mmCIF file with all atom_site columns, C-alpha atoms in Angstrom:
data_model
loop_
_atom_site.group_PDB
_atom_site.id
_atom_site.type_symbol
_atom_site.label_atom_id
_atom_site.label_alt_id
_atom_site.label_comp_id
_atom_site.label_asym_id
_atom_site.label_entity_id
_atom_site.label_seq_id
_atom_site.pdbx_PDB_ins_code
_atom_site.Cartn_x
_atom_site.Cartn_y
_atom_site.Cartn_z
_atom_site.occupancy
_atom_site.B_iso_or_equiv
_atom_site.pdbx_formal_charge
_atom_site.auth_seq_id
_atom_site.auth_comp_id
_atom_site.auth_asym_id
_atom_site.auth_atom_id
_atom_site.pdbx_PDB_model_num
ATOM 1   C CA . MET A 1 1   ? 0.000   0.000   0.000   1.00 39.00 ? 244 MET A CA 1
ATOM 2   C CA . ASN A 1 2   ? 1.808   3.122   -1.190  1.00 45.00 ? 245 ASN A CA 1
ATOM 3   C CA . LYS A 1 3   ? 0.078   6.324   -0.237  1.00 44.00 ? 246 LYS A CA 1
ATOM 4   C CA . SER A 1 4   ? 3.144   8.546   -0.646  1.00 42.00 ? 247 SER A CA 1
ATOM 5   C CA . THR A 1 5   ? 1.344   11.019  -2.893  1.00 42.00 ? 248 THR A CA 1
ATOM 6   C CA . GLN A 1 6   ? -1.651  11.348  -0.609  1.00 53.00 ? 249 GLN A CA 1
ATOM 7   C CA . SER A 1 7   ? -2.303  12.719  2.851   1.00 59.00 ? 250 SER A CA 1
ATOM 8   C CA . LEU A 1 8   ? -4.179  11.122  5.690   1.00 72.00 ? 251 LEU A CA 1
ATOM 9   C CA . ASP A 1 9   ? -7.575  12.637  6.327   1.00 76.00 ? 252 ASP A CA 1
ATOM 10  C CA . VAL A 1 10  ? -7.312  12.561  10.116  1.00 86.00 ? 253 VAL A CA 1
ATOM 11  C CA . PRO A 1 11  ? -8.765  15.795  11.536  1.00 89.00 ? 254 PRO A CA 1
ATOM 12  C CA . PHE A 1 12  ? -6.319  16.029  14.455  1.00 92.00 ? 255 PHE A CA 1
ATOM 13  C CA . LEU A 1 13  ? -3.262  15.444  12.250  1.00 93.00 ? 256 LEU A CA 1
ATOM 14  C CA . ASN A 1 14  ? -4.632  17.960  9.733   1.00 92.00 ? 257 ASN A CA 1
ATOM 15  C CA . LEU A 1 15  ? -5.022  20.476  12.558  1.00 92.00 ? 258 LEU A CA 1
ATOM 16  C CA . LEU A 1 16  ? -1.351  20.021  13.461  1.00 94.00 ? 259 LEU A CA 1
ATOM 17  C CA . GLY A 1 17  ? -0.278  20.277  9.815   1.00 94.00 ? 260 GLY A CA 1
ATOM 18  C CA . VAL A 1 18  ? 1.191   16.765  9.505   1.00 96.00 ? 261 VAL A CA 1
ATOM 19  C CA . GLN A 1 19  ? 2.317   15.645  6.044   1.00 96.00 ? 262 GLN A CA 1
ATOM 20  C CA . LEU A 1 20  ? 2.345   11.989  5.022   1.00 96.00 ? 263 LEU A CA 1
ATOM 21  C CA . LEU A 1 21  ? 5.622   11.047  3.322   1.00 96.00 ? 264 LEU A CA 1
ATOM 22  C CA . LYS A 1 22  ? 5.439   7.252   3.194   1.00 96.00 ? 265 LYS A CA 1
ATOM 23  C CA . MET A 1 23  ? 3.011   4.448   4.022   1.00 95.00 ? 266 MET A CA 1
ATOM 24  C CA . GLU A 1 24  ? 4.198   1.081   2.757   1.00 95.00 ? 267 GLU A CA 1
ATOM 25  C CA . ASN A 1 25  ? 5.640   -2.282  3.775   1.00 96.00 ? 268 ASN A CA 1
ATOM 26  C CA . GLY A 1 26  ? 5.517   -1.652  7.525   1.00 97.00 ? 269 GLY A CA 1
ATOM 27  C CA . VAL A 1 27  ? 6.949   1.866   7.393   1.00 98.00 ? 270 VAL A CA 1
ATOM 28  C CA . GLY A 1 28  ? 5.116   5.094   8.154   1.00 97.00 ? 271 GLY A CA 1
ATOM 29  C CA . GLU A 1 29  ? 6.895   8.379   7.628   1.00 98.00 ? 272 GLU A CA 1
ATOM 30  C CA . ILE A 1 30  ? 5.447   11.800  8.401   1.00 98.00 ? 273 ILE A CA 1
ATOM 31  C CA . SER A 1 31  ? 6.750   15.336  8.798   1.00 97.00 ? 274 SER A CA 1
ATOM 32  C CA . LEU A 1 32  ? 5.737   18.535  10.525  1.00 97.00 ? 275 LEU A CA 1
ATOM 33  C CA . ALA A 1 33  ? 7.085   22.079  10.329  1.00 97.00 ? 276 ALA A CA 1
ATOM 34  C CA . ILE A 1 34  ? 7.128   23.258  13.941  1.00 95.00 ? 277 ILE A CA 1
ATOM 35  C CA . GLU A 1 35  ? 5.269   26.551  14.304  1.00 94.00 ? 278 GLU A CA 1
ATOM 36  C CA . GLU A 1 36  ? 4.475   28.776  17.289  1.00 93.00 ? 279 GLU A CA 1
ATOM 37  C CA . LYS A 1 37  ? 1.248   26.844  17.908  1.00 94.00 ? 280 LYS A CA 1
ATOM 38  C CA . HIS A 1 38  ? 3.242   23.608  18.437  1.00 95.00 ? 281 HIS A CA 1
ATOM 39  C CA . MET A 1 39  ? 5.635   25.075  21.015  1.00 92.00 ? 282 MET A CA 1
ATOM 40  C CA . ASN A 1 40  ? 5.861   24.988  24.779  1.00 92.00 ? 283 ASN A CA 1
ATOM 41  C CA . SER A 1 41  ? 6.915   27.911  26.992  1.00 94.00 ? 284 SER A CA 1
ATOM 42  C CA . TRP A 1 42  ? 10.602  27.305  26.092  1.00 93.00 ? 285 TRP A CA 1
ATOM 43  C CA . SER A 1 43  ? 9.885   27.854  22.376  1.00 91.00 ? 286 SER A CA 1
ATOM 44  C CA . VAL A 1 44  ? 10.521  24.254  21.340  1.00 91.00 ? 287 VAL A CA 1
ATOM 45  C CA . ALA A 1 45  ? 8.085   21.564  20.205  1.00 93.00 ? 288 ALA A CA 1
ATOM 46  C CA . HIS A 1 46  ? 5.711   20.580  22.995  1.00 94.00 ? 289 HIS A CA 1
ATOM 47  C CA . GLY A 1 47  ? 6.163   16.988  24.156  1.00 92.00 ? 290 GLY A CA 1
ATOM 48  C CA . GLY A 1 48  ? 2.518   16.284  23.381  1.00 94.00 ? 291 GLY A CA 1
ATOM 49  C CA . VAL A 1 49  ? 3.165   17.075  19.724  1.00 96.00 ? 292 VAL A CA 1
ATOM 50  C CA . SER A 1 50  ? 6.008   14.541  19.641  1.00 96.00 ? 293 SER A CA 1
ATOM 51  C CA . LEU A 1 51  ? 3.818   11.922  21.315  1.00 96.00 ? 294 LEU A CA 1
ATOM 52  C CA . ALA A 1 52  ? 1.025   12.485  18.815  1.00 97.00 ? 295 ALA A CA 1
ATOM 53  C CA . LEU A 1 53  ? 3.480   12.173  15.936  1.00 97.00 ? 296 LEU A CA 1
ATOM 54  C CA . VAL A 1 54  ? 5.112   8.930   17.107  1.00 98.00 ? 297 VAL A CA 1
ATOM 55  C CA . ASP A 1 55  ? 1.673   7.425   17.738  1.00 98.00 ? 298 ASP A CA 1
ATOM 56  C CA . ALA A 1 56  ? 0.539   8.394   14.235  1.00 97.00 ? 299 ALA A CA 1
ATOM 57  C CA . ALA A 1 57  ? 3.717   7.175   12.496  1.00 98.00 ? 300 ALA A CA 1
ATOM 58  C CA . MET A 1 58  ? 3.550   3.783   14.221  1.00 98.00 ? 301 MET A CA 1
ATOM 59  C CA . ALA A 1 59  ? -0.172  3.386   13.464  1.00 97.00 ? 302 ALA A CA 1
ATOM 60  C CA . ILE A 1 60  ? 0.514   4.215   9.801   1.00 96.00 ? 303 ILE A CA 1
ATOM 61  C CA . ALA A 1 61  ? 3.310   1.626   9.752   1.00 97.00 ? 304 ALA A CA 1
ATOM 62  C CA . ALA A 1 62  ? 1.060   -1.001  11.344  1.00 97.00 ? 305 ALA A CA 1
ATOM 63  C CA . ARG A 1 63  ? -1.728  -0.346  8.841   1.00 94.00 ? 306 ARG A CA 1
ATOM 64  C CA . SER A 1 64  ? 0.674   -0.571  5.914   1.00 95.00 ? 307 SER A CA 1
ATOM 65  C CA . ALA A 1 65  ? 2.027   -3.939  7.114   1.00 96.00 ? 308 ALA A CA 1
ATOM 66  C CA . ASP A 1 66  ? -1.385  -5.615  7.208   1.00 94.00 ? 309 ASP A CA 1
ATOM 67  C CA . PRO A 1 67  ? -2.399  -7.366  3.971   1.00 90.00 ? 310 PRO A CA 1
ATOM 68  C CA . GLY A 1 68  ? -6.055  -7.038  5.012   1.00 87.00 ? 311 GLY A CA 1
ATOM 69  C CA . ASP A 1 69  ? -5.699  -3.265  5.577   1.00 80.00 ? 312 ASP A CA 1
ATOM 70  C CA . ARG A 1 70  ? -7.334  -3.573  8.987   1.00 89.00 ? 313 ARG A CA 1
ATOM 71  C CA . SER A 1 71  ? -7.629  -0.624  11.326  1.00 89.00 ? 314 SER A CA 1
ATOM 72  C CA . VAL A 1 72  ? -5.500  -0.341  14.465  1.00 94.00 ? 315 VAL A CA 1
ATOM 73  C CA . VAL A 1 73  ? -5.878  1.076   17.943  1.00 95.00 ? 316 VAL A CA 1
ATOM 74  C CA . THR A 1 74  ? -3.035  1.995   20.266  1.00 97.00 ? 317 THR A CA 1
ATOM 75  C CA . ILE A 1 75  ? -2.753  -0.421  23.192  1.00 97.00 ? 318 ILE A CA 1
ATOM 76  C CA . GLU A 1 76  ? 0.492   0.869   24.712  1.00 98.00 ? 319 GLU A CA 1
ATOM 77  C CA . LEU A 1 77  ? 2.875   3.739   24.011  1.00 98.00 ? 320 LEU A CA 1
ATOM 78  C CA . LYS A 1 78  ? 6.259   4.491   25.607  1.00 98.00 ? 321 LYS A CA 1
ATOM 79  C CA . ASN A 1 79  ? 8.392   7.476   24.729  1.00 97.00 ? 322 ASN A CA 1
ATOM 80  C CA . SER A 1 80  ? 11.857  8.692   25.671  1.00 97.00 ? 323 SER A CA 1
ATOM 81  C CA . PHE A 1 81  ? 12.737  12.338  25.002  1.00 97.00 ? 324 PHE A CA 1
ATOM 82  C CA . MET A 1 82  ? 16.410  12.902  24.199  1.00 96.00 ? 325 MET A CA 1
ATOM 83  C CA . GLN A 1 83  ? 16.452  16.536  23.137  1.00 95.00 ? 326 GLN A CA 1
ATOM 84  C CA . ALA A 1 84  ? 14.062  19.269  22.083  1.00 93.00 ? 327 ALA A CA 1
ATOM 85  C CA . ALA A 1 85  ? 12.691  19.168  18.558  1.00 92.00 ? 328 ALA A CA 1
ATOM 86  C CA . ASN A 1 86  ? 12.385  22.244  16.397  1.00 91.00 ? 329 ASN A CA 1
ATOM 87  C CA . GLY A 1 87  ? 12.221  23.270  12.756  1.00 93.00 ? 330 GLY A CA 1
ATOM 88  C CA . GLN A 1 88  ? 11.071  20.743  10.161  1.00 96.00 ? 331 GLN A CA 1
ATOM 89  C CA . ILE A 1 89  ? 10.841  17.406  11.965  1.00 96.00 ? 332 ILE A CA 1
ATOM 90  C CA . LYS A 1 90  ? 10.504  13.952  10.481  1.00 98.00 ? 333 LYS A CA 1
ATOM 91  C CA . VAL A 1 91  ? 9.096   10.879  12.210  1.00 98.00 ? 334 VAL A CA 1
ATOM 92  C CA . ILE A 1 92  ? 9.730   7.344   10.975  1.00 98.00 ? 335 ILE A CA 1
ATOM 93  C CA . GLY A 1 93  ? 7.620   4.505   12.348  1.00 98.00 ? 336 GLY A CA 1
ATOM 94  C CA . THR A 1 94  ? 8.393   0.847   11.654  1.00 98.00 ? 337 THR A CA 1
ATOM 95  C CA . VAL A 1 95  ? 6.834   -2.482  12.492  1.00 98.00 ? 338 VAL A CA 1
ATOM 96  C CA . VAL A 1 96  ? 9.386   -4.606  14.352  1.00 98.00 ? 339 VAL A CA 1
ATOM 97  C CA . HIS A 1 97  ? 7.128   -7.620  14.943  1.00 98.00 ? 340 HIS A CA 1
ATOM 98  C CA . GLN A 1 98  ? 3.652   -8.580  13.859  1.00 97.00 ? 341 GLN A CA 1
ATOM 99  C CA . SER A 1 99  ? 1.228   -11.286 14.896  1.00 96.00 ? 342 SER A CA 1
ATOM 100 C CA . THR A 1 100 ? -2.239  -12.000 13.540  1.00 94.00 ? 343 THR A CA 1
ATOM 101 C CA . THR A 1 101 ? -3.803  -9.540  15.985  1.00 96.00 ? 344 THR A CA 1
ATOM 102 C CA . MET A 1 102 ? -1.024  -7.158  17.064  1.00 97.00 ? 345 MET A CA 1
ATOM 103 C CA . ALA A 1 103 ? 1.748   -4.989  15.644  1.00 98.00 ? 346 ALA A CA 1
ATOM 104 C CA . PHE A 1 104 ? 4.762   -4.031  17.751  1.00 98.00 ? 347 PHE A CA 1
ATOM 105 C CA . CYS A 1 105 ? 6.340   -0.839  16.453  1.00 98.00 ? 348 CYS A CA 1
ATOM 106 C CA . GLU A 1 106 ? 8.976   1.782   17.081  1.00 98.00 ? 349 GLU A CA 1
ATOM 107 C CA . ALA A 1 107 ? 9.264   5.390   15.963  1.00 98.00 ? 350 ALA A CA 1
ATOM 108 C CA . ARG A 1 108 ? 12.046  7.956   15.889  1.00 98.00 ? 351 ARG A CA 1
ATOM 109 C CA . VAL A 1 109 ? 11.692  11.745  15.757  1.00 98.00 ? 352 VAL A CA 1
ATOM 110 C CA . PHE A 1 110 ? 14.454  13.656  13.955  1.00 98.00 ? 353 PHE A CA 1
ATOM 111 C CA . ASP A 1 111 ? 14.936  17.415  13.873  1.00 95.00 ? 354 ASP A CA 1
ATOM 112 C CA . ALA A 1 112 ? 15.985  19.484  10.837  1.00 92.00 ? 355 ALA A CA 1
ATOM 113 C CA . ASP A 1 113 ? 19.649  18.586  11.500  1.00 94.00 ? 356 ASP A CA 1
ATOM 114 C CA . GLU A 1 114 ? 18.716  14.855  11.526  1.00 95.00 ? 357 GLU A CA 1
ATOM 115 C CA . LYS A 1 115 ? 19.466  14.602  15.248  1.00 96.00 ? 358 LYS A CA 1
ATOM 116 C CA . LEU A 1 116 ? 17.428  12.031  17.153  1.00 98.00 ? 359 LEU A CA 1
ATOM 117 C CA . CYS A 1 117 ? 15.010  13.876  19.450  1.00 97.00 ? 360 CYS A CA 1
ATOM 118 C CA . CYS A 1 118 ? 12.905  11.037  20.807  1.00 97.00 ? 361 CYS A CA 1
ATOM 119 C CA . LEU A 1 119 ? 12.384  7.318   20.507  1.00 98.00 ? 362 LEU A CA 1
ATOM 120 C CA . ALA A 1 120 ? 9.100   5.507   21.088  1.00 98.00 ? 363 ALA A CA 1
ATOM 121 C CA . THR A 1 121 ? 7.713   2.004   21.093  1.00 98.00 ? 364 THR A CA 1
ATOM 122 C CA . GLY A 1 122 ? 4.099   1.061   20.811  1.00 98.00 ? 365 GLY A CA 1
ATOM 123 C CA . THR A 1 123 ? 1.722   -1.873  20.608  1.00 98.00 ? 366 THR A CA 1
ATOM 124 C CA . PHE A 1 124 ? -1.220  -1.728  18.224  1.00 98.00 ? 367 PHE A CA 1
ATOM 125 C CA . LYS A 1 125 ? -4.197  -4.071  17.987  1.00 97.00 ? 368 LYS A CA 1
ATOM 126 C CA . TYR A 1 126 ? -5.713  -4.891  14.620  1.00 97.00 ? 369 TYR A CA 1
ATOM 127 C CA . PHE A 1 127 ? -9.480  -4.953  14.372  1.00 90.00 ? 370 PHE A CA 1
ATOM 128 C CA . LYS A 1 128 ? -12.116 -5.205  11.657  1.00 78.00 ? 371 LYS A CA 1
ATOM 129 C CA . ASN A 1 129 ? -11.764 -3.090  8.586   1.00 68.00 ? 372 ASN A CA 1
ATOM 130 C CA . LEU A 1 130 ? -12.811 0.507   8.870   1.00 61.00 ? 373 LEU A CA 1
ATOM 131 C CA . PRO A 1 131 ? -12.248 2.818   5.947   1.00 61.00 ? 374 PRO A CA 1
ATOM 132 C CA . LEU A 1 132 ? -8.931  4.648   6.035   1.00 59.00 ? 375 LEU A CA 1
ATOM 133 C CA . ARG A 1 133 ? -9.726  8.266   5.384   1.00 61.00 ? 376 ARG A CA 1
ATOM 134 C CA . VAL A 1 134 ? -7.276  9.378   2.723   1.00 60.00 ? 377 VAL A CA 1
ATOM 135 C CA . ARG A 1 135 ? -7.613  12.459  0.600   1.00 62.00 ? 378 ARG A CA 1
ATOM 136 C CA . LYS A 1 136 ? -5.752  13.152  -2.604  1.00 61.00 ? 379 LYS A CA 1
ATOM 137 C CA . GLU A 1 137 ? -3.427  16.139  -2.680  1.00 58.00 ? 380 GLU A CA 1
ATOM 138 C CA . THR A 1 138 ? -4.518  18.873  -5.013  1.00 54.00 ? 381 THR A CA 1
ATOM 139 C CA . THR A 1 139 ? -2.128  20.897  -7.080  1.00 53.00 ? 382 THR A CA 1
ATOM 140 C CA . ASN A 1 140 ? -2.498  24.519  -8.043  1.00 56.00 ? 383 ASN A CA 1
ATOM 141 C CA . ASN A 1 141 ? -1.457  24.232  -11.688 1.00 52.00 ? 384 ASN A CA 1
#
């Protein structure tokens, strides 16, 4: 399932301004340009933004690894912050193990200088198919 030229139609991720870069073969890659609205009182990305992004990237990876394109829900999420994130950040989620009902994933957040800002692991449960809301990107040509 390659949705690299599309964006996820998830209202919360749209609100943040998340861009889908890759969704295929157990990998989910997204990016976000950190703006004032994403920052904490120290003028760096709020930890909640990073948590939302790792959760989304791992869920995208889990969905892309399932031949039946089943939906997933987050069962468990653990995150370790290493340094503040700022600028254009990229998050890469991967499936590290998969069973018939679960996907075990990890995600890494990188800042504009490709420094690792946080590392997360998560467990996702597959359940019956629900439509994945995807909208096609429009061009202004």
